[in-house]
PDB file of C-alpha atoms in Angstrom:
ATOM      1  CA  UNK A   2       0.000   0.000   0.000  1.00 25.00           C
ATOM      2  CA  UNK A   3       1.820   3.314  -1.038  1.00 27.00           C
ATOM      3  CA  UNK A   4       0.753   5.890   1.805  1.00 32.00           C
ATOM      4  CA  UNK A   5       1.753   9.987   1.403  1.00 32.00           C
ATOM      5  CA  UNK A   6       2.726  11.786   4.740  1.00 35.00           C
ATOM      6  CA  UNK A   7       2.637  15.070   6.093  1.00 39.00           C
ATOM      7  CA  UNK A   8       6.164  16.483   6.409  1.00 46.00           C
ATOM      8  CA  UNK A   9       7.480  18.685   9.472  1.00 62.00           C
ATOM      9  CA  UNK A  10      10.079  21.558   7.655  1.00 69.00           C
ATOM     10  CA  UNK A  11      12.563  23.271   9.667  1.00 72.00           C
ATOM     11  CA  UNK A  12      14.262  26.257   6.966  1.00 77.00           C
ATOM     12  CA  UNK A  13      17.676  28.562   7.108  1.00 72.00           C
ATOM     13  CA  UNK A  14      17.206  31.674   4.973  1.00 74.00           C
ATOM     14  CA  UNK A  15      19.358  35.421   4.931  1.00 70.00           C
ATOM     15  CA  UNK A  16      18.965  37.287   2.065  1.00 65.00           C
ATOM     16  CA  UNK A  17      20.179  36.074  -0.728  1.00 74.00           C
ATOM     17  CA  UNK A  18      20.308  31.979   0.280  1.00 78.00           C
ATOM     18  CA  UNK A  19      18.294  29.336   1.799  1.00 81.00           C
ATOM     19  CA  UNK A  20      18.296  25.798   3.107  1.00 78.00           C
ATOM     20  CA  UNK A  21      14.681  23.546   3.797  1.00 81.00           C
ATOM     21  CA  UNK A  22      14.730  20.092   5.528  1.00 81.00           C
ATOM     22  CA  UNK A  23      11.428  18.445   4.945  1.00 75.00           C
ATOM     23  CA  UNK A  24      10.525  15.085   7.541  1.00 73.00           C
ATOM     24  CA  UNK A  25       8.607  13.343   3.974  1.00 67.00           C
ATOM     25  CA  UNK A  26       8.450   9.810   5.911  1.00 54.00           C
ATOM     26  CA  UNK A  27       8.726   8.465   9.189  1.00 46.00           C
ATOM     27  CA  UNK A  28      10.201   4.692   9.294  1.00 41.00           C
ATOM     28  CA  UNK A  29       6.688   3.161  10.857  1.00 39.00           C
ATOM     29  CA  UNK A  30       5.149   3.904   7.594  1.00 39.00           C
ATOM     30  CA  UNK A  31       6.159   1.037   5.333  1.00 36.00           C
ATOM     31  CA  UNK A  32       6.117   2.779   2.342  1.00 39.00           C
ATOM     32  CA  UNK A  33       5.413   6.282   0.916  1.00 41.00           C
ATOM     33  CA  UNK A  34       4.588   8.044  -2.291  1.00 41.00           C
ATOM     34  CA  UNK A  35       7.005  11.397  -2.874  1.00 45.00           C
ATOM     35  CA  UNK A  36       5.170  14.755  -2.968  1.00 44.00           C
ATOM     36  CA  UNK A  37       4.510  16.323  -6.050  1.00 45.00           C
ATOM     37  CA  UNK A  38       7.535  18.801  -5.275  1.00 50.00           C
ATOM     38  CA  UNK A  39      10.351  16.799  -6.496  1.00 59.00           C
ATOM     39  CA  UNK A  40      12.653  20.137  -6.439  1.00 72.00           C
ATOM     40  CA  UNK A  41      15.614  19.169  -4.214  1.00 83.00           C
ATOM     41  CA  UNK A  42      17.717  16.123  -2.293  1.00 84.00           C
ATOM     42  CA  UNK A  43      16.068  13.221  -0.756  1.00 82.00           C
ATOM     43  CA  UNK A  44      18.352  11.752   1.939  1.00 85.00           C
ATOM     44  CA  UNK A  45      16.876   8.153   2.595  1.00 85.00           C
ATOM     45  CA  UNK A  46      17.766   6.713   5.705  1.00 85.00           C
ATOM     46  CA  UNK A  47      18.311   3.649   7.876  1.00 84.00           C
ATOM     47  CA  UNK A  48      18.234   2.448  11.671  1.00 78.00           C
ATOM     48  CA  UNK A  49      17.786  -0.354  11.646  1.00 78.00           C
ATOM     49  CA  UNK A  50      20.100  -3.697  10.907  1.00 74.00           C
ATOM     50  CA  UNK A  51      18.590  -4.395   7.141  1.00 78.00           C
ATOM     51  CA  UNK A  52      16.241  -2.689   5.292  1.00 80.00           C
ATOM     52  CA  UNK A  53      15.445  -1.888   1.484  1.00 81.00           C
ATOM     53  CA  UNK A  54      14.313   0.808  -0.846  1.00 79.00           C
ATOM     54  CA  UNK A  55      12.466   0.288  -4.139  1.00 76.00           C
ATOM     55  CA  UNK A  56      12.529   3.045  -6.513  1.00 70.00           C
ATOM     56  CA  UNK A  57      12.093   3.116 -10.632  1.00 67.00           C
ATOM     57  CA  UNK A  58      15.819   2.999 -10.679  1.00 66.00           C
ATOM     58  CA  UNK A  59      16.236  -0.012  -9.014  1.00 73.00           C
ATOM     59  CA  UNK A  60      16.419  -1.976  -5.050  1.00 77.00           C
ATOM     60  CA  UNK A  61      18.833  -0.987  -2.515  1.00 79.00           C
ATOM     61  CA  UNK A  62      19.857  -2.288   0.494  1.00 81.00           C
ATOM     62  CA  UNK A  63      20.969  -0.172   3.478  1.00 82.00           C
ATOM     63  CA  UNK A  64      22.678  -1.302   7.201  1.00 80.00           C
ATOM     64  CA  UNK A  65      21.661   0.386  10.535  1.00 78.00           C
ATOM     65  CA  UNK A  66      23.128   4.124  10.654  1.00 80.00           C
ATOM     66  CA  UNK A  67      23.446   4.317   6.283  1.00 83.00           C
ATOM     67  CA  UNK A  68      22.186   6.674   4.054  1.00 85.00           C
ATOM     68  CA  UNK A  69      21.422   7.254   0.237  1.00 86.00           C
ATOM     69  CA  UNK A  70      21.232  10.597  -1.466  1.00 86.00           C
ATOM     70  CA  UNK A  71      19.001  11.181  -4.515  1.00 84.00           C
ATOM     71  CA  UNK A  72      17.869  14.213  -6.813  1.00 81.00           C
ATOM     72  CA  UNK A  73      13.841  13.729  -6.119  1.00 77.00           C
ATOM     73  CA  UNK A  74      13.649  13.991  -9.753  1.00 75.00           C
ATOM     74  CA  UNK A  75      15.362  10.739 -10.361  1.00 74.00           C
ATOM     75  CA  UNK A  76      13.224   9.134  -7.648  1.00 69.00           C
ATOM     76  CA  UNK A  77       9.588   8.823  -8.407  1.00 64.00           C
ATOM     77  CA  UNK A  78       7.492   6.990  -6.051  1.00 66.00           C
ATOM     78  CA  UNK A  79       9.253   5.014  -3.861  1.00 67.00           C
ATOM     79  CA  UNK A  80       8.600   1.498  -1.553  1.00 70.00           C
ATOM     80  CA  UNK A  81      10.725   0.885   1.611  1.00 73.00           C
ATOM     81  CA  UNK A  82      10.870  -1.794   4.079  1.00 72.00           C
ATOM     82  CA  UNK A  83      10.206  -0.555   7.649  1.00 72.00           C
ATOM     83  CA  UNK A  84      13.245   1.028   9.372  1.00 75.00           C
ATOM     84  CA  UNK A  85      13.416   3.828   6.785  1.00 78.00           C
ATOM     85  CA  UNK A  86      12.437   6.903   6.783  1.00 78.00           C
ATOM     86  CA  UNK A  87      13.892  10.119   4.048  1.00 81.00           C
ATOM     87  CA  UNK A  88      14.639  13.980   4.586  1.00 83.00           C
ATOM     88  CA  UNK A  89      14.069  16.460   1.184  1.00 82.00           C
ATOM     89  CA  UNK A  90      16.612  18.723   1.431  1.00 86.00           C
ATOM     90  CA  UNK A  91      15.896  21.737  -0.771  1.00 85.00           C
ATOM     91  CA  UNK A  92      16.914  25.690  -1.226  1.00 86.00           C
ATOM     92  CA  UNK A  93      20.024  27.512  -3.339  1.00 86.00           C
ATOM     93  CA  UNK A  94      22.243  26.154  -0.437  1.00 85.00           C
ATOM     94  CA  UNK A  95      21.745  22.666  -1.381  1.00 84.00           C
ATOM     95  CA  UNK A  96      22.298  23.490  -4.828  1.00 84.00           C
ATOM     96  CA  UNK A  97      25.669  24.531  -3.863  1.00 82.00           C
ATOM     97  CA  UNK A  98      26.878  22.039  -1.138  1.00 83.00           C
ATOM     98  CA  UNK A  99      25.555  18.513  -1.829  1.00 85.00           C
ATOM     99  CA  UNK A 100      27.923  17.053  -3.931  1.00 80.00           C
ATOM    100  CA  UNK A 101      26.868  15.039  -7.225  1.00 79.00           C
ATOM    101  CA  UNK A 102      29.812  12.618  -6.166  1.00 80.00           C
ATOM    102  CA  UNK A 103      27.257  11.489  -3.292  1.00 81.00           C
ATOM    103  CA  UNK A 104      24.251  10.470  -5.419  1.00 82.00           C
ATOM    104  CA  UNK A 105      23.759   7.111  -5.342  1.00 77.00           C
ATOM    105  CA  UNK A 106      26.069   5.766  -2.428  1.00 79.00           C
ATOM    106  CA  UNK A 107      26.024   4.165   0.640  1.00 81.00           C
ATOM    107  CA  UNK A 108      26.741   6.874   2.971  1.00 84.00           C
ATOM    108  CA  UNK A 109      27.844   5.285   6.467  1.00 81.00           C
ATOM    109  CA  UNK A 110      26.890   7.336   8.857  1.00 80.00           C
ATOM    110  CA  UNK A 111      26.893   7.567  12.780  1.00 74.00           C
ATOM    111  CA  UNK A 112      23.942   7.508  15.516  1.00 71.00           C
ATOM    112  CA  UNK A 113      25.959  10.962  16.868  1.00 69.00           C
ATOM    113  CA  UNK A 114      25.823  12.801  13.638  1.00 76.00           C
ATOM    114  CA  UNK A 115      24.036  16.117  13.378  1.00 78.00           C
ATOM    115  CA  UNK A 116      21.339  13.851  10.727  1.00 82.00           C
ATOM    116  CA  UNK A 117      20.644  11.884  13.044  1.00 79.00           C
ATOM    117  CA  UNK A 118      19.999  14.362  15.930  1.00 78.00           C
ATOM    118  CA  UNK A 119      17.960  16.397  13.309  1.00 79.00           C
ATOM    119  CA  UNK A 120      15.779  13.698  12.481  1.00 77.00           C
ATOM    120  CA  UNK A 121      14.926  12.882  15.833  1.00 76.00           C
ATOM    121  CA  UNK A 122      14.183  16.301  16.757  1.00 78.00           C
ATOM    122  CA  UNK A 123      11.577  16.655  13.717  1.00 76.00           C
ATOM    123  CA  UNK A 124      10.037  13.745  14.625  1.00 70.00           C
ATOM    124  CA  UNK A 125       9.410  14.922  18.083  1.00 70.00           C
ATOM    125  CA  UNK A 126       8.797  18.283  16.929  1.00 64.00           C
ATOM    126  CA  UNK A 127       5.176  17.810  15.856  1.00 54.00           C
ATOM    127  CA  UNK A 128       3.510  21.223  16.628  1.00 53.00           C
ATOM    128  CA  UNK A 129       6.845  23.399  15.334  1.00 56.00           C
ATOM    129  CA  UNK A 130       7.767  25.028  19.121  1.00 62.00           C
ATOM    130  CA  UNK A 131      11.279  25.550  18.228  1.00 67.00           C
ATOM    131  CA  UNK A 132      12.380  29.047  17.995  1.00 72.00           C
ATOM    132  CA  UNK A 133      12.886  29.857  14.232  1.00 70.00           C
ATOM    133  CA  UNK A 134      16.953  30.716  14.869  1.00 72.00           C
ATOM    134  CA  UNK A 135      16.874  26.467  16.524  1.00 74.00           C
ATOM    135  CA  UNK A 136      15.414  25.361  13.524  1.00 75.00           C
ATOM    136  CA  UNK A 137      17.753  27.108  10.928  1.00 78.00           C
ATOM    137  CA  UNK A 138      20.640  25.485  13.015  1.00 79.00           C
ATOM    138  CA  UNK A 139      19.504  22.416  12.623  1.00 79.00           C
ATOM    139  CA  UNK A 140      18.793  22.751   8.865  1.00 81.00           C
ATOM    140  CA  UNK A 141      21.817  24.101   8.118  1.00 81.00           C
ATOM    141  CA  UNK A 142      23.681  20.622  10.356  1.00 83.00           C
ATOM    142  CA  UNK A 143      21.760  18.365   8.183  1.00 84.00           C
ATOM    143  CA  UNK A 144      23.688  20.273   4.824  1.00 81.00           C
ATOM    144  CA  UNK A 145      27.070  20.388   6.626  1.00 84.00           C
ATOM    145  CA  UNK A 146      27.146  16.743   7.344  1.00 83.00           C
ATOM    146  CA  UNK A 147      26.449  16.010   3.769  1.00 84.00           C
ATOM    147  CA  UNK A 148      28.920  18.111   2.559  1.00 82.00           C
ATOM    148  CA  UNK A 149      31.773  17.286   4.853  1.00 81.00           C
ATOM    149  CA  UNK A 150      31.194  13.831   4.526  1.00 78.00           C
ATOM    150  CA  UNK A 151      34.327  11.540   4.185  1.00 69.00           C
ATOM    151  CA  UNK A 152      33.759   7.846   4.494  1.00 62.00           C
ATOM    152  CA  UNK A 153      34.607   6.938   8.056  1.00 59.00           C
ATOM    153  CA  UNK A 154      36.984   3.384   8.437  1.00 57.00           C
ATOM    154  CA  UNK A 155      35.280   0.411  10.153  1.00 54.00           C
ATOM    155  CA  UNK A 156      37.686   0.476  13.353  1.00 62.00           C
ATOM    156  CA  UNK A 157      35.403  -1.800  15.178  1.00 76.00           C
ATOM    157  CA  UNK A 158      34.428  -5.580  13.803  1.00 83.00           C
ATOM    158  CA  UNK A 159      30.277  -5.398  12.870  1.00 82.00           C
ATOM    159  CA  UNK A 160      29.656  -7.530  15.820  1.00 88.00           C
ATOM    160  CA  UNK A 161      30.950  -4.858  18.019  1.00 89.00           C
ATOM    161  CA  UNK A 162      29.081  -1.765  16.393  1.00 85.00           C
ATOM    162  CA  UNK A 163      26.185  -3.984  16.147  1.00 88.00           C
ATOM    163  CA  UNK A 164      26.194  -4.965  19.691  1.00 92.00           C
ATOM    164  CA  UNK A 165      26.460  -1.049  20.694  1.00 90.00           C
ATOM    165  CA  UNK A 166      24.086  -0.365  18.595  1.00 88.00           C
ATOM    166  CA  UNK A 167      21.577  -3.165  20.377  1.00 92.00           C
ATOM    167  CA  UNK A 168      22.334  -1.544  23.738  1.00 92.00           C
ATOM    168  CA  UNK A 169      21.904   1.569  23.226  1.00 88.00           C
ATOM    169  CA  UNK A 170      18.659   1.266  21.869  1.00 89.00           C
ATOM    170  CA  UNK A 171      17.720  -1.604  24.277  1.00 91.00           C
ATOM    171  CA  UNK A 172      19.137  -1.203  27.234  1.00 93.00           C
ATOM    172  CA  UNK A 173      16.265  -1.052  28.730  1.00 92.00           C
ATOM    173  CA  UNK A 174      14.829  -4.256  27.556  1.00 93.00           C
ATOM    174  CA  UNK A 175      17.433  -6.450  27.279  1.00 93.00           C
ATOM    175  CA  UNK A 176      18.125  -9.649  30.000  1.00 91.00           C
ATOM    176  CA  UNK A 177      21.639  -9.834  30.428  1.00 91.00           C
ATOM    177  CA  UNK A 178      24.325 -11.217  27.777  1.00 94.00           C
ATOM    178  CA  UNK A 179      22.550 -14.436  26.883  1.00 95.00           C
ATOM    179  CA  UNK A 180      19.905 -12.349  25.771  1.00 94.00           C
ATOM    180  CA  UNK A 181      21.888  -9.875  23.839  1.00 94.00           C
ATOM    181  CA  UNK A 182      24.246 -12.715  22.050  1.00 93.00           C
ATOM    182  CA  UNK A 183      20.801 -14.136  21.005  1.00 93.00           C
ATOM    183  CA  UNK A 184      19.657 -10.901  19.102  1.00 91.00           C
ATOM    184  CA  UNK A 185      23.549 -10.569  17.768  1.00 89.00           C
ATOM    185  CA  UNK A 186      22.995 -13.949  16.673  1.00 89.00           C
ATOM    186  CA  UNK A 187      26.052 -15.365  17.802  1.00 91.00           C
ATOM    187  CA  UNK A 188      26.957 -17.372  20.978  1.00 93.00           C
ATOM    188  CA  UNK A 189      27.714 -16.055  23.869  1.00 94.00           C
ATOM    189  CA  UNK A 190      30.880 -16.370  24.636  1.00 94.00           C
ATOM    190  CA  UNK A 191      31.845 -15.916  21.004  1.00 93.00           C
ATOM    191  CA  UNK A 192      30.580 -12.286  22.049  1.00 94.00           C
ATOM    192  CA  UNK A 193      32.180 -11.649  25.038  1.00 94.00           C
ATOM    193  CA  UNK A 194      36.047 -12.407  23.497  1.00 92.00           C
ATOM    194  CA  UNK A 195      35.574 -10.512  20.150  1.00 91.00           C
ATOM    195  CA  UNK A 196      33.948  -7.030  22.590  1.00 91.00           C
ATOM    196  CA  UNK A 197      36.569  -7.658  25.203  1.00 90.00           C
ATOM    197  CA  UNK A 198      39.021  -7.825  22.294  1.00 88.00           C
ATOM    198  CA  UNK A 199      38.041  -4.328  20.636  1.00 84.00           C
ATOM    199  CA  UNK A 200      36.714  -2.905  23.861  1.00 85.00           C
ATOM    200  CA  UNK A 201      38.472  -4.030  27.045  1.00 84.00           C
ATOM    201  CA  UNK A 202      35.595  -4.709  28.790  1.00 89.00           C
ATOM    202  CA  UNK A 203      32.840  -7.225  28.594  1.00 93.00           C
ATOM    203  CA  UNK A 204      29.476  -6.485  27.085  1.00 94.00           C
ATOM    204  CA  UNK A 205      27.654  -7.584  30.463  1.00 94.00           C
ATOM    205  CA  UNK A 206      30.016  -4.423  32.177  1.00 92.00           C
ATOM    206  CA  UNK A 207      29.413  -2.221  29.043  1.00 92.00           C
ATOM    207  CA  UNK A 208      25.348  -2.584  29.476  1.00 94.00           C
ATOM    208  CA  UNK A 209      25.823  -2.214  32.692  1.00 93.00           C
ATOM    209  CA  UNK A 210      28.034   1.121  32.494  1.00 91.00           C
ATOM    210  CA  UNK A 211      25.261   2.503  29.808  1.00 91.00           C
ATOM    211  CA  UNK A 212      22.019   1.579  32.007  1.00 93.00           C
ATOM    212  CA  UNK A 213      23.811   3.966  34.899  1.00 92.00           C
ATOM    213  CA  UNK A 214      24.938   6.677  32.817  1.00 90.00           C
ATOM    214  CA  UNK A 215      21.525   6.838  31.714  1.00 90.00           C
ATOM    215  CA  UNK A 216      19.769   6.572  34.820  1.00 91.00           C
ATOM    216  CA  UNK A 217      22.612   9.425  36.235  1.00 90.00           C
ATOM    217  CA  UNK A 218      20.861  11.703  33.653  1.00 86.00           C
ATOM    218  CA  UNK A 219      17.289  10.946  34.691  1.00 88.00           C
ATOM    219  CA  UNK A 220      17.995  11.098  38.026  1.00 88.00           C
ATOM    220  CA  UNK A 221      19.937  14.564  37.648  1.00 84.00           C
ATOM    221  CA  UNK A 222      16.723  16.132  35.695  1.00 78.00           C
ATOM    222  CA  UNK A 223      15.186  15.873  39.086  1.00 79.00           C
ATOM    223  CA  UNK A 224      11.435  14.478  36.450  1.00 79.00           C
ATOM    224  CA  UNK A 225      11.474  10.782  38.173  1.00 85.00           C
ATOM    225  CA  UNK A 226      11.592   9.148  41.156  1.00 90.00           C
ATOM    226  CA  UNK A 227      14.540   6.385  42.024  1.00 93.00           C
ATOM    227  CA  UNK A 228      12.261   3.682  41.308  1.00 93.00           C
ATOM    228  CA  UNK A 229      11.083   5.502  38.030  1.00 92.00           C
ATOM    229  CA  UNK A 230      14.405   5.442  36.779  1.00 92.00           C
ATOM    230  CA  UNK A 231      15.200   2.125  37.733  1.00 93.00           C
ATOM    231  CA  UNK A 232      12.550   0.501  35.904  1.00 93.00           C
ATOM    232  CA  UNK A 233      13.277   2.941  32.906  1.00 92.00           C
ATOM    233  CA  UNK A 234      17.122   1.649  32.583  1.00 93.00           C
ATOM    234  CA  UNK A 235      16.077  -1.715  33.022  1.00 93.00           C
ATOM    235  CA  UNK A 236      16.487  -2.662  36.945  1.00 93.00           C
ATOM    236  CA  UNK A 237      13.195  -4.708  38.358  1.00 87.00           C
ATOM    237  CA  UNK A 238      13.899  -3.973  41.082  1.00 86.00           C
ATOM    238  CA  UNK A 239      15.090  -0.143  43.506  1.00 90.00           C
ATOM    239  CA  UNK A 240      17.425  -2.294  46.170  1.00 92.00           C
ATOM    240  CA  UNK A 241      19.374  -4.116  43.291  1.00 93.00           C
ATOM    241  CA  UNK A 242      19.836  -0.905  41.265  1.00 94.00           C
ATOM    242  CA  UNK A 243      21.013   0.796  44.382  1.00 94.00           C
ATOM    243  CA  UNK A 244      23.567  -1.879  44.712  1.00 93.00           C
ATOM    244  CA  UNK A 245      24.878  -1.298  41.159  1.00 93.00           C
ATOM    245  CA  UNK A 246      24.470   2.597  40.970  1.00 93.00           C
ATOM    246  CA  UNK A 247      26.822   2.795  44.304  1.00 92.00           C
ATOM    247  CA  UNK A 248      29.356   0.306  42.847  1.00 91.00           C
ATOM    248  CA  UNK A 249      29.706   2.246  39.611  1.00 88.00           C
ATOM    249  CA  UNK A 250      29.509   5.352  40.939  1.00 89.00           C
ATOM    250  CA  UNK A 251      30.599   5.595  44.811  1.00 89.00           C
ATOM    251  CA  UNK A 252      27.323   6.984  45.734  1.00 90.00           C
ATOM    252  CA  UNK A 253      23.940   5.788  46.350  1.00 93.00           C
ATOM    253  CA  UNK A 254      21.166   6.819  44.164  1.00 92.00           C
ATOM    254  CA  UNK A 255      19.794   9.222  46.932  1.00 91.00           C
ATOM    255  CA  UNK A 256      23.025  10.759  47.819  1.00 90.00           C
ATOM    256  CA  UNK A 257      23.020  11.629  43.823  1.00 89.00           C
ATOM    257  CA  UNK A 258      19.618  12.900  43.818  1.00 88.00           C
ATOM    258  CA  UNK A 259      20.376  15.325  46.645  1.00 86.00           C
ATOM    259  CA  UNK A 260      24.013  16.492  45.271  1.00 82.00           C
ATOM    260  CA  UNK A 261      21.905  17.474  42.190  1.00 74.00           C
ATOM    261  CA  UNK A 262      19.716  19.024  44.011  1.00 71.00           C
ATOM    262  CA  UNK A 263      22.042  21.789  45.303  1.00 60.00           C
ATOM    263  CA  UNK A 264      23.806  22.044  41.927  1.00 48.00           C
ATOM    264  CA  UNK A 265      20.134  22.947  40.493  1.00 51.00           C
ATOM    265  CA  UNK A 266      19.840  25.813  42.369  1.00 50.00           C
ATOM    266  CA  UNK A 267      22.803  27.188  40.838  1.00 45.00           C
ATOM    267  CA  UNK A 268      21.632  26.548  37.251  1.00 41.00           C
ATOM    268  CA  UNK A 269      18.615  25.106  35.213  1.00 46.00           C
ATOM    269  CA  UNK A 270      19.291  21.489  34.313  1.00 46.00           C
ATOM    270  CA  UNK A 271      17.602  19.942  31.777  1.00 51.00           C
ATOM    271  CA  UNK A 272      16.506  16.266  30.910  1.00 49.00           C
ATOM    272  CA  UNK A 273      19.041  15.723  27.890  1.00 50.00           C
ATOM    273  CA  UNK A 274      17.884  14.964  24.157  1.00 53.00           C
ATOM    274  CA  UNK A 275      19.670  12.637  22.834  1.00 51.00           C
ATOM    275  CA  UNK A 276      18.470  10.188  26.008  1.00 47.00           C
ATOM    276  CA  UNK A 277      17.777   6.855  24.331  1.00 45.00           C
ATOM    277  CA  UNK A 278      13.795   5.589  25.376  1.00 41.00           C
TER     278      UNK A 278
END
């Protein structure tokens, strides 16, 4: 079923030049029929592990974290497999930095690129609160990542960036190692040597290490209570997560609360964005 969505836009404009970053599909949807503009870039993208587009010029394939740039005109409608979504980049500044050398590749990107963070932020953006000098930045990141661009080396083995990947965006879920060697699809202590190889720790520690840095930042917004946070980083239980918070961090969960607590009334914290959920 080919489905047409309603795009969020965040623009950069002075006097002479512009920049507009259309949201044209979110990755539930999945697949989607371009807008009759097809002035402009479409950046297709990819979080998840595998995942396909179908367009009149052919099927592509694309890994968690890759990207595919296209002149819309070349496109025409388009099918994709759930996990993608695309960005139309359009405006006399994309004219000038998007670089023809681009179309058609595999761009591997990272989950802490300025794309990334933009994409997330017009997805959550629904009702357009952002000041309008917030939303030119944020344009204007999405064109400077594309023209910078230089393909990054694979220092880590897949198995590695794949297994970050899995805990970052399931830390909250997942049941210990055994659990995250299954959805690696390897054994378990296959995983354990390769990360300890390329990471010097295990991936039980890392998980562990990820879960408290997160719940550090909930607990520091000063929005949730102990046990809130807990259950939100994956603890069942408060006395357990206690138990690990002190070891990791030399304090107990209260004692953190409270030595935010002065710190806030020195300055306004706020809940971080780029908290994974």
């Amino acid at each position: 079923m080919i489905k047409s969505v309603e795009s969020n836009r965040y623009s950069y404009k002075d006097a002479n030049e512009e920049v507009s970053v259309r949201l044209i599909a979110e990755d539930r949807l999945p697949a989607f029929l371009l807008s009759n503009s097809t002035d402009g870039y479409g950046l297709f993208l990819s979080r998840k592990k595998h995942t396909e587009i179908k367009t009149s010029t052919g099927r592509m394939e694309l890994g968690r974290y890759q990207g595919i740039v296209f002149r819309l005109a070349d496109i025409g409608p388009a099918a994709v497999s759930d996990g993608i979504c695309m960005l139309a980049i359009s405006g006399t500044l994309a004219e000038r930095y998007i670089n023809e050398d681009l179309f058609g590749r595999v761009l591997t990107l990272s989950a802490s690129d300025d794309i990334f963070a933009v994409l997330k932020t017009l997805e959550k953006d629904i009702s357009h609160q952002l000041p309008p000098k917030q939303t030119a930045k944020l344009a204007f990141a999405v064109l400077m990542d594309l023209f910078m661009y230089e393909e990054k080396p694979d220092a880590l083995p897949r198995l590695v960036s794949d297994t970050i990947d899995i805990i970052q965006e399931e830390y909250a879920y997942l049941e210990g190692v055994d659990d995250l060697a299954d959805r690696a699809g390897v054994t378990k202590s296959h995983l354990i040597r390769v990360f300890h190889t390329h990471m010097n720790t295990t991936p039980g520690r890392y998980l562990e290490a990820f879960r408290i840095t997160q719940a550090k930042a909930f607990l520091a917004s000063g929005e949730m209570s102990i046990e809130v946070a807990a259950g939100l980083c994956g603890y069942a239980g408060r006395n357990y997560f206690g138990k690990v918070f002190k070891r990791v961090t030399g304090m107990t969960p209260k004692a953190y609360v409270k030595s935010n607590q002065t710190i806030k009334q020195k300055s306004d914290y706020k809940l971080p964005d780029d908290i994974y959920v």
